[in-house]
Amino acid sequence: MFYRVALQRERVLRADRIEDVNAGLAGGKDVTAFVTSLRKPP
């Protein structure tokens, strides 16, 4: 159980980093959809 929570938290943090890196790029809409999928609980 704890492992799943930690894994989900790591995915959210990674999504935040990806979003920051890609914020100014042309493919922002695709990135936003990808980040949203990362944030969803498994």
PDB file of C-alpha atoms in Angstrom:
ATOM      1  CA  MET A   1       0.000   0.000   0.000  1.00  0.00           C
ATOM      2  CA  PHE A   2       2.684   2.470   0.995  1.00  0.00           C
ATOM      3  CA  TYR A   3       4.605   1.571  -2.149  1.00  0.00           C
ATOM      4  CA  ARG A   4       1.636   2.482  -4.356  1.00  0.00           C
ATOM      5  CA  VAL A   5       1.253   5.851  -2.628  1.00  0.00           C
ATOM      6  CA  ALA A   6       4.962   6.590  -2.998  1.00  0.00           C
ATOM      7  CA  LEU A   7       4.865   5.551  -6.647  1.00  0.00           C
ATOM      8  CA  GLN A   8       1.880   7.806  -7.343  1.00  0.00           C
ATOM      9  CA  ARG A   9       3.594  10.729  -5.598  1.00  0.00           C
ATOM     10  CA  GLU A  10       6.696  10.173  -7.727  1.00  0.00           C
ATOM     11  CA  ARG A  11       4.562  10.154 -10.882  1.00  0.00           C
ATOM     12  CA  VAL A  12       2.968  13.470  -9.888  1.00  0.00           C
ATOM     13  CA  LEU A  13       6.361  15.042  -9.204  1.00  0.00           C
ATOM     14  CA  ARG A  14       7.648  13.778 -12.542  1.00  0.00           C
ATOM     15  CA  ALA A  15       4.557  15.193 -14.251  1.00  0.00           C
ATOM     16  CA  ASP A  16       5.279  18.584 -12.664  1.00  0.00           C
ATOM     17  CA  ARG A  17       8.859  18.494 -13.972  1.00  0.00           C
ATOM     18  CA  ILE A  18       7.757  17.487 -17.465  1.00  0.00           C
ATOM     19  CA  GLU A  19       5.170  20.270 -17.454  1.00  0.00           C
ATOM     20  CA  ASP A  20       7.770  22.861 -16.372  1.00  0.00           C
ATOM     21  CA  VAL A  21      10.219  21.761 -19.065  1.00  0.00           C
ATOM     22  CA  ASN A  22       7.597  21.798 -21.828  1.00  0.00           C
ATOM     23  CA  ALA A  23       5.600  24.846 -20.746  1.00  0.00           C
ATOM     24  CA  GLY A  24       6.970  27.054 -23.531  1.00  0.00           C
ATOM     25  CA  LEU A  25       7.125  24.483 -26.334  1.00  0.00           C
ATOM     26  CA  ALA A  26       4.805  24.271 -29.339  1.00  0.00           C
ATOM     27  CA  GLY A  27       3.465  20.816 -28.384  1.00  0.00           C
ATOM     28  CA  GLY A  28       1.992  22.083 -25.136  1.00  0.00           C
ATOM     29  CA  LYS A  29      -1.473  20.590 -25.652  1.00  0.00           C
ATOM     30  CA  ASP A  30      -0.110  17.067 -26.186  1.00  0.00           C
ATOM     31  CA  VAL A  31       2.138  17.492 -23.160  1.00  0.00           C
ATOM     32  CA  THR A  32      -0.799  18.627 -21.032  1.00  0.00           C
ATOM     33  CA  ALA A  33      -2.777  15.515 -22.001  1.00  0.00           C
ATOM     34  CA  PHE A  34       0.219  13.314 -21.198  1.00  0.00           C
ATOM     35  CA  VAL A  35       0.763  15.011 -17.831  1.00  0.00           C
ATOM     36  CA  THR A  36      -2.930  14.593 -16.998  1.00  0.00           C
ATOM     37  CA  SER A  37      -2.660  10.871 -17.728  1.00  0.00           C
ATOM     38  CA  LEU A  38       0.381  10.641 -15.425  1.00  0.00           C
ATOM     39  CA  ARG A  39      -1.500  12.328 -12.589  1.00  0.00           C
ATOM     40  CA  LYS A  40      -4.450   9.909 -12.713  1.00  0.00           C
ATOM     41  CA  PRO A  41      -4.279   7.181 -10.067  1.00  0.00           C
ATOM     42  CA  PRO A  42      -3.424   3.795 -11.585  1.00  0.00           C
TER      43      PRO A  42
END
